Amino acid sequence: MTAIQVKNLKKHFKQVKRKPGMGSYIKSLFHRDYDTVKAVHDISFEIKQGEFVGFVGPNGAGKTTTLKMLSGILFPTSGEVTVAGHVPWQREPQFQRKFSLVMGQKNQMWWDLPVIESFQFNKTIYEIPDATFKAQKEMLCELLDIGHLINNPVRKLSLGERMKCELATALLHKPEILFLDEPTIGLDVISQKRIRDFLAEYNKEQGATIILTSHYMEDIRRLCDRVMIIDHGKLIYDGTYDKLIEKYADTKMIEVGFHEGVSEADLKKVAHVISYNHASAKLSVQRKDITKATTELLKLPIEDISIQEESMEEIVREIFSK
């Protein structure tokens, strides 16, 4: 069953073009020149119910703009969108009960009030029945381990604690669709893992459709069944993580340890040497040559060997640098 359908979606902004200086400022009062910024340009995709999709791209690629259109905050320049059977920018109450948007750099809870007050506020807004609210609150507090925090003022929470409470607040009304824009930004690795574990569990148990944007590629790799890459407003890849590796990563990394000295010159005969010392080395090998390179390496005094794919960070960096 289709949860989200997007056809030829575009969002163009007019941006005032003005040179520095008072003269240019005065001139702009009477006549202005504009540039057109194509924040999102003619993208199309379809997301099935229950899918967990990673939305990847550099700053300014159009990720957040796309999520804002899918959630009805922004009107598109052109194109068609349906989310849970609704047109988002019509902002029907039935639609607004079906989704949540969580932005890592925006605070939806009341800063000076206890977390539970924000919970109660959302209960009223979404008209959540008492029994449903109690059950959902208890479930979220257990999964996110925030039961001991909900009576504390939001301003007293650490960033990781606040982000977990933000997620709980957004999920109280049991949304079918969840838009997450950088939910782990600025968090330490332990808090990132806890939120990743929660999102994986929530997706599995609730069957929610989730779109996640993140600059932490570990979030995408561990959580997402599917990856979409957007650059300069255009969708340049849509597929699985494994297919992404096959398409863009034409090399593999081989890490070797030696039980006796091996010269760098000998290793260069086998593959490109990324790093080297007498005890270990890291090599880059063309995917098609991996069997041959491994065979040659095993003729050397190898103590340990591991073959790895390029990291997703490296792959994405290479895509955007082209």
PDB file of N, CA and C in Angstrom, residues 23-93:
ATOM      1  N   GLY A  23      24.489  52.747  -2.477  1.00  0.00           N
ATOM      2  CA  GLY A  23      23.895  53.063  -3.764  1.00  0.00           C
ATOM      3  C   GLY A  23      23.042  51.925  -4.290  1.00  0.00           C
ATOM      4  N   SER A  24      23.557  50.717  -4.157  1.00  0.00           N
ATOM      5  CA  SER A  24      22.817  49.551  -4.610  1.00  0.00           C
ATOM      6  C   SER A  24      21.552  49.355  -3.780  1.00  0.00           C
ATOM      7  N   TYR A  25      21.640  49.669  -2.471  1.00  0.00           N
ATOM      8  CA  TYR A  25      20.476  49.544  -1.595  1.00  0.00           C
ATOM      9  C   TYR A  25      19.379  50.515  -2.015  1.00  0.00           C
ATOM     10  N   ILE A  26      19.759  51.773  -2.272  1.00  0.00           N
ATOM     11  CA  ILE A  26      18.764  52.779  -2.673  1.00  0.00           C
ATOM     12  C   ILE A  26      18.134  52.406  -4.009  1.00  0.00           C
ATOM     13  N   LYS A  27      18.971  51.923  -4.936  1.00  0.00           N
ATOM     14  CA  LYS A  27      18.462  51.506  -6.240  1.00  0.00           C
ATOM     15  C   LYS A  27      17.449  50.375  -6.103  1.00  0.00           C
ATOM     16  N   SER A  28      17.701  49.452  -5.137  1.00  0.00           N
ATOM     17  CA  SER A  28      16.813  48.304  -4.962  1.00  0.00           C
ATOM     18  C   SER A  28      15.445  48.696  -4.416  1.00  0.00           C
ATOM     19  N   LEU A  29      15.336  49.916  -3.850  1.00  0.00           N
ATOM     20  CA  LEU A  29      14.035  50.386  -3.375  1.00  0.00           C
ATOM     21  C   LEU A  29      13.085  50.645  -4.532  1.00  0.00           C
ATOM     22  N   PHE A  30      13.642  50.928  -5.711  1.00  0.00           N
ATOM     23  CA  PHE A  30      12.821  51.262  -6.873  1.00  0.00           C
ATOM     24  C   PHE A  30      12.796  50.145  -7.921  1.00  0.00           C
ATOM     25  N   HIS A  31      13.882  49.375  -7.964  1.00  0.00           N
ATOM     26  CA  HIS A  31      13.947  48.292  -8.938  1.00  0.00           C
ATOM     27  C   HIS A  31      14.790  47.149  -8.372  1.00  0.00           C
ATOM     28  N   ARG A  32      14.241  45.966  -8.414  1.00  0.00           N
ATOM     29  CA  ARG A  32      14.953  44.813  -7.871  1.00  0.00           C
ATOM     30  C   ARG A  32      15.169  43.746  -8.937  1.00  0.00           C
ATOM     31  N   ASP A  33      16.361  43.163  -8.896  1.00  0.00           N
ATOM     32  CA  ASP A  33      16.657  42.023  -9.743  1.00  0.00           C
ATOM     33  C   ASP A  33      16.589  40.755  -8.894  1.00  0.00           C
ATOM     34  N   TYR A  34      16.149  39.667  -9.503  1.00  0.00           N
ATOM     35  CA  TYR A  34      15.974  38.430  -8.767  1.00  0.00           C
ATOM     36  C   TYR A  34      16.712  37.283  -9.443  1.00  0.00           C
ATOM     37  N   ASP A  35      17.162  36.354  -8.614  1.00  0.00           N
ATOM     38  CA  ASP A  35      17.624  35.058  -9.085  1.00  0.00           C
ATOM     39  C   ASP A  35      16.577  34.025  -8.677  1.00  0.00           C
ATOM     40  N   THR A  36      16.436  32.980  -9.473  1.00  0.00           N
ATOM     41  CA  THR A  36      15.534  31.882  -9.122  1.00  0.00           C
ATOM     42  C   THR A  36      16.348  30.732  -8.554  1.00  0.00           C
ATOM     43  N   VAL A  37      16.037  30.367  -7.330  1.00  0.00           N
ATOM     44  CA  VAL A  37      16.709  29.249  -6.667  1.00  0.00           C
ATOM     45  C   VAL A  37      15.817  28.018  -6.778  1.00  0.00           C
ATOM     46  N   LYS A  38      16.326  26.986  -7.436  1.00  0.00           N
ATOM     47  CA  LYS A  38      15.555  25.749  -7.620  1.00  0.00           C
ATOM     48  C   LYS A  38      15.872  24.804  -6.456  1.00  0.00           C
ATOM     49  N   ALA A  39      15.184  25.039  -5.327  1.00  0.00           N
ATOM     50  CA  ALA A  39      15.449  24.251  -4.124  1.00  0.00           C
ATOM     51  C   ALA A  39      15.099  22.781  -4.330  1.00  0.00           C
ATOM     52  N   VAL A  40      13.980  22.521  -4.983  1.00  0.00           N
ATOM     53  CA  VAL A  40      13.575  21.164  -5.364  1.00  0.00           C
ATOM     54  C   VAL A  40      13.132  21.249  -6.817  1.00  0.00           C
ATOM     55  N   HIS A  41      13.685  20.365  -7.658  1.00  0.00           N
ATOM     56  CA  HIS A  41      13.424  20.518  -9.088  1.00  0.00           C
ATOM     57  C   HIS A  41      13.045  19.189  -9.741  1.00  0.00           C
ATOM     58  N   ASP A  42      11.746  18.999  -9.890  1.00  0.00           N
ATOM     59  CA  ASP A  42      11.204  17.901 -10.686  1.00  0.00           C
ATOM     60  C   ASP A  42      11.597  16.521 -10.139  1.00  0.00           C
ATOM     61  N   ILE A  43      11.260  16.276  -8.867  1.00  0.00           N
ATOM     62  CA  ILE A  43      11.550  14.960  -8.299  1.00  0.00           C
ATOM     63  C   ILE A  43      10.264  14.140  -8.198  1.00  0.00           C
ATOM     64  N   SER A  44      10.415  12.847  -8.390  1.00  0.00           N
ATOM     65  CA  SER A  44       9.282  11.920  -8.311  1.00  0.00           C
ATOM     66  C   SER A  44       9.724  10.662  -7.561  1.00  0.00           C
ATOM     67  N   PHE A  45       8.870  10.164  -6.682  1.00  0.00           N
ATOM     68  CA  PHE A  45       9.140   8.897  -6.000  1.00  0.00           C
ATOM     69  C   PHE A  45       7.864   8.403  -5.336  1.00  0.00           C
ATOM     70  N   GLU A  46       7.909   7.161  -4.913  1.00  0.00           N
ATOM     71  CA  GLU A  46       6.783   6.539  -4.227  1.00  0.00           C
ATOM     72  C   GLU A  46       7.315   5.751  -3.040  1.00  0.00           C
ATOM     73  N   ILE A  47       6.662   5.864  -1.899  1.00  0.00           N
ATOM     74  CA  ILE A  47       7.093   5.164  -0.689  1.00  0.00           C
ATOM     75  C   ILE A  47       5.945   4.302  -0.178  1.00  0.00           C
ATOM     76  N   LYS A  48       6.240   3.033   0.055  1.00  0.00           N
ATOM     77  CA  LYS A  48       5.233   2.098   0.537  1.00  0.00           C
ATOM     78  C   LYS A  48       5.034   2.243   2.050  1.00  0.00           C
ATOM     79  N   GLN A  49       3.882   1.828   2.497  1.00  0.00           N
ATOM     80  CA  GLN A  49       3.577   1.865   3.917  1.00  0.00           C
ATOM     81  C   GLN A  49       4.567   0.992   4.686  1.00  0.00           C
ATOM     82  N   GLY A  50       5.130   1.534   5.765  1.00  0.00           N
ATOM     83  CA  GLY A  50       6.056   0.792   6.608  1.00  0.00           C
ATOM     84  C   GLY A  50       7.507   0.884   6.185  1.00  0.00           C
ATOM     85  N   GLU A  51       7.812   1.534   5.065  1.00  0.00           N
ATOM     86  CA  GLU A  51       9.200   1.677   4.628  1.00  0.00           C
ATOM     87  C   GLU A  51       9.955   2.649   5.528  1.00  0.00           C
ATOM     88  N   PHE A  52      11.244   2.392   5.670  1.00  0.00           N
ATOM     89  CA  PHE A  52      12.149   3.306   6.398  1.00  0.00           C
ATOM     90  C   PHE A  52      13.152   3.810   5.361  1.00  0.00           C
ATOM     91  N   VAL A  53      13.030   5.087   4.987  1.00  0.00           N
ATOM     92  CA  VAL A  53      13.783   5.647   3.866  1.00  0.00           C
ATOM     93  C   VAL A  53      14.760   6.710   4.357  1.00  0.00           C
ATOM     94  N   GLY A  54      16.012   6.592   3.932  1.00  0.00           N
ATOM     95  CA  GLY A  54      17.021   7.603   4.224  1.00  0.00           C
ATOM     96  C   GLY A  54      17.069   8.622   3.109  1.00  0.00           C
ATOM     97  N   PHE A  55      17.032   9.903   3.470  1.00  0.00           N
ATOM     98  CA  PHE A  55      17.040  11.001   2.506  1.00  0.00           C
ATOM     99  C   PHE A  55      18.353  11.754   2.707  1.00  0.00           C
ATOM    100  N   VAL A  56      19.277  11.600   1.763  1.00  0.00           N
ATOM    101  CA  VAL A  56      20.651  12.051   1.949  1.00  0.00           C
ATOM    102  C   VAL A  56      20.989  13.153   0.953  1.00  0.00           C
ATOM    103  N   GLY A  57      21.782  14.118   1.406  1.00  0.00           N
ATOM    104  CA  GLY A  57      22.253  15.170   0.508  1.00  0.00           C
ATOM    105  C   GLY A  57      23.033  16.206   1.292  1.00  0.00           C
ATOM    106  N   PRO A  58      23.848  17.018   0.614  1.00  0.00           N
ATOM    107  CA  PRO A  58      24.609  18.062   1.301  1.00  0.00           C
ATOM    108  C   PRO A  58      23.700  19.186   1.768  1.00  0.00           C
ATOM    109  N   ASN A  59      24.234  20.115   2.551  1.00  0.00           N
ATOM    110  CA  ASN A  59      23.453  21.282   2.961  1.00  0.00           C
ATOM    111  C   ASN A  59      22.972  22.035   1.730  1.00  0.00           C
ATOM    112  N   GLY A  60      21.682  22.413   1.735  1.00  0.00           N
ATOM    113  CA  GLY A  60      21.130  23.151   0.609  1.00  0.00           C
ATOM    114  C   GLY A  60      20.684  22.291  -0.547  1.00  0.00           C
ATOM    115  N   ALA A  61      20.698  20.960  -0.375  1.00  0.00           N
ATOM    116  CA  ALA A  61      20.332  20.062  -1.478  1.00  0.00           C
ATOM    117  C   ALA A  61      18.832  20.032  -1.743  1.00  0.00           C
ATOM    118  N   GLY A  62      18.020  20.370  -0.724  1.00  0.00           N
ATOM    119  CA  GLY A  62      16.567  20.345  -0.876  1.00  0.00           C
ATOM    120  C   GLY A  62      15.856  19.358   0.026  1.00  0.00           C
ATOM    121  N   LYS A  63      16.580  18.752   0.971  1.00  0.00           N
ATOM    122  CA  LYS A  63      15.985  17.726   1.841  1.00  0.00           C
ATOM    123  C   LYS A  63      14.884  18.314   2.724  1.00  0.00           C
ATOM    124  N   THR A  64      15.232  19.340   3.480  1.00  0.00           N
ATOM    125  CA  THR A  64      14.267  19.927   4.412  1.00  0.00           C
ATOM    126  C   THR A  64      13.107  20.563   3.663  1.00  0.00           C
ATOM    127  N   THR A  65      13.383  21.204   2.536  1.00  0.00           N
ATOM    128  CA  THR A  65      12.308  21.795   1.726  1.00  0.00           C
ATOM    129  C   THR A  65      11.323  20.729   1.281  1.00  0.00           C
ATOM    130  N   THR A  66      11.839  19.566   0.879  1.00  0.00           N
ATOM    131  CA  THR A  66      10.969  18.465   0.473  1.00  0.00           C
ATOM    132  C   THR A  66      10.093  18.004   1.637  1.00  0.00           C
ATOM    133  N   LEU A  67      10.696  17.821   2.811  1.00  0.00           N
ATOM    134  CA  LEU A  67       9.918  17.376   3.972  1.00  0.00           C
ATOM    135  C   LEU A  67       8.849  18.400   4.350  1.00  0.00           C
ATOM    136  N   LYS A  68       9.175  19.675   4.211  1.00  0.00           N
ATOM    137  CA  LYS A  68       8.195  20.719   4.539  1.00  0.00           C
ATOM    138  C   LYS A  68       7.019  20.695   3.569  1.00  0.00           C
ATOM    139  N   MET A  69       7.277  20.360   2.311  1.00  0.00           N
ATOM    140  CA  MET A  69       6.160  20.233   1.363  1.00  0.00           C
ATOM    141  C   MET A  69       5.344  18.977   1.652  1.00  0.00           C
ATOM    142  N   LEU A  70       6.025  17.875   2.000  1.00  0.00           N
ATOM    143  CA  LEU A  70       5.303  16.639   2.310  1.00  0.00           C
ATOM    144  C   LEU A  70       4.440  16.788   3.561  1.00  0.00           C
ATOM    145  N   SER A  71       4.842  17.667   4.461  1.00  0.00           N
ATOM    146  CA  SER A  71       4.075  17.866   5.702  1.00  0.00           C
ATOM    147  C   SER A  71       3.110  19.047   5.606  1.00  0.00           C
ATOM    148  N   GLY A  72       3.098  19.742   4.448  1.00  0.00           N
ATOM    149  CA  GLY A  72       2.127  20.818   4.250  1.00  0.00           C
ATOM    150  C   GLY A  72       2.555  22.176   4.752  1.00  0.00           C
ATOM    151  N   ILE A  73       3.782  22.316   5.224  1.00  0.00           N
ATOM    152  CA  ILE A  73       4.253  23.620   5.693  1.00  0.00           C
ATOM    153  C   ILE A  73       4.479  24.566   4.515  1.00  0.00           C
ATOM    154  N   LEU A  74       5.016  24.037   3.408  1.00  0.00           N
ATOM    155  CA  LEU A  74       5.276  24.828   2.206  1.00  0.00           C
ATOM    156  C   LEU A  74       4.373  24.381   1.067  1.00  0.00           C
ATOM    157  N   PHE A  75       3.981  25.338   0.238  1.00  0.00           N
ATOM    158  CA  PHE A  75       3.273  25.044  -1.003  1.00  0.00           C
ATOM    159  C   PHE A  75       4.314  24.848  -2.102  1.00  0.00           C
ATOM    160  N   PRO A  76       4.129  23.853  -2.970  1.00  0.00           N
ATOM    161  CA  PRO A  76       5.076  23.664  -4.066  1.00  0.00           C
ATOM    162  C   PRO A  76       4.855  24.671  -5.186  1.00  0.00           C
ATOM    163  N   THR A  77       5.877  24.857  -6.001  1.00  0.00           N
ATOM    164  CA  THR A  77       5.711  25.656  -7.214  1.00  0.00           C
ATOM    165  C   THR A  77       4.846  24.902  -8.209  1.00  0.00           C
ATOM    166  N   SER A  78       5.096  23.591  -8.317  1.00  0.00           N
ATOM    167  CA  SER A  78       4.267  22.727  -9.156  1.00  0.00           C
ATOM    168  C   SER A  78       4.497  21.284  -8.742  1.00  0.00           C
ATOM    169  N   GLY A  79       3.676  20.397  -9.264  1.00  0.00           N
ATOM    170  CA  GLY A  79       3.818  18.984  -8.946  1.00  0.00           C
ATOM    171  C   GLY A  79       2.647  18.452  -8.150  1.00  0.00           C
ATOM    172  N   GLU A  80       2.634  17.137  -7.953  1.00  0.00           N
ATOM    173  CA  GLU A  80       1.559  16.471  -7.230  1.00  0.00           C
ATOM    174  C   GLU A  80       2.136  15.668  -6.069  1.00  0.00           C
ATOM    175  N   VAL A  81       1.451  15.722  -4.943  1.00  0.00           N
ATOM    176  CA  VAL A  81       1.865  14.962  -3.763  1.00  0.00           C
ATOM    177  C   VAL A  81       0.622  14.441  -3.055  1.00  0.00           C
ATOM    178  N   THR A  82       0.659  13.174  -2.677  1.00  0.00           N
ATOM    179  CA  THR A  82      -0.335  12.648  -1.738  1.00  0.00           C
ATOM    180  C   THR A  82       0.414  11.937  -0.613  1.00  0.00           C
ATOM    181  N   VAL A  83      -0.001  12.220   0.603  1.00  0.00           N
ATOM    182  CA  VAL A  83       0.580  11.599   1.796  1.00  0.00           C
ATOM    183  C   VAL A  83      -0.570  11.019   2.604  1.00  0.00           C
ATOM    184  N   ALA A  84      -0.559   9.706   2.772  1.00  0.00           N
ATOM    185  CA  ALA A  84      -1.648   9.006   3.471  1.00  0.00           C
ATOM    186  C   ALA A  84      -2.996   9.343   2.852  1.00  0.00           C
ATOM    187  N   GLY A  85      -3.003   9.507   1.528  1.00  0.00           N
ATOM    188  CA  GLY A  85      -4.248   9.771   0.819  1.00  0.00           C
ATOM    189  C   GLY A  85      -4.689  11.214   0.811  1.00  0.00           C
ATOM    190  N   HIS A  86      -3.877  12.125   1.346  1.00  0.00           N
ATOM    191  CA  HIS A  86      -4.233  13.543   1.435  1.00  0.00           C
ATOM    192  C   HIS A  86      -3.233  14.401   0.669  1.00  0.00           C
ATOM    193  N   VAL A  87      -3.693  15.572   0.221  1.00  0.00           N
ATOM    194  CA  VAL A  87      -2.797  16.582  -0.348  1.00  0.00           C
ATOM    195  C   VAL A  87      -2.314  17.434   0.818  1.00  0.00           C
ATOM    196  N   PRO A  88      -1.017  17.410   1.136  1.00  0.00           N
ATOM    197  CA  PRO A  88      -0.522  18.002   2.379  1.00  0.00           C
ATOM    198  C   PRO A  88      -0.890  19.471   2.591  1.00  0.00           C
ATOM    199  N   TRP A  89      -0.761  20.305   1.541  1.00  0.00           N
ATOM    200  CA  TRP A  89      -0.952  21.743   1.737  1.00  0.00           C
ATOM    201  C   TRP A  89      -2.423  22.140   1.860  1.00  0.00           C
ATOM    202  N   GLN A  90      -3.327  21.173   1.742  1.00  0.00           N
ATOM    203  CA  GLN A  90      -4.726  21.466   2.072  1.00  0.00           C
ATOM    204  C   GLN A  90      -4.952  21.457   3.585  1.00  0.00           C
ATOM    205  N   ARG A  91      -4.024  20.856   4.303  1.00  0.00           N
ATOM    206  CA  ARG A  91      -3.958  20.913   5.776  1.00  0.00           C
ATOM    207  C   ARG A  91      -5.260  20.477   6.452  1.00  0.00           C
ATOM    208  N   GLU A  92      -5.788  19.371   5.974  1.00  0.00           N
ATOM    209  CA  GLU A  92      -7.000  18.828   6.584  1.00  0.00           C
ATOM    210  C   GLU A  92      -6.686  18.273   7.964  1.00  0.00           C
ATOM    211  N   PRO A  93      -7.580  18.473   8.932  1.00  0.00           N
ATOM    212  CA  PRO A  93      -7.343  17.945  10.279  1.00  0.00           C
ATOM    213  C   PRO A  93      -7.084  16.444  10.298  1.00  0.00           C
TER     214      PRO A  93
END
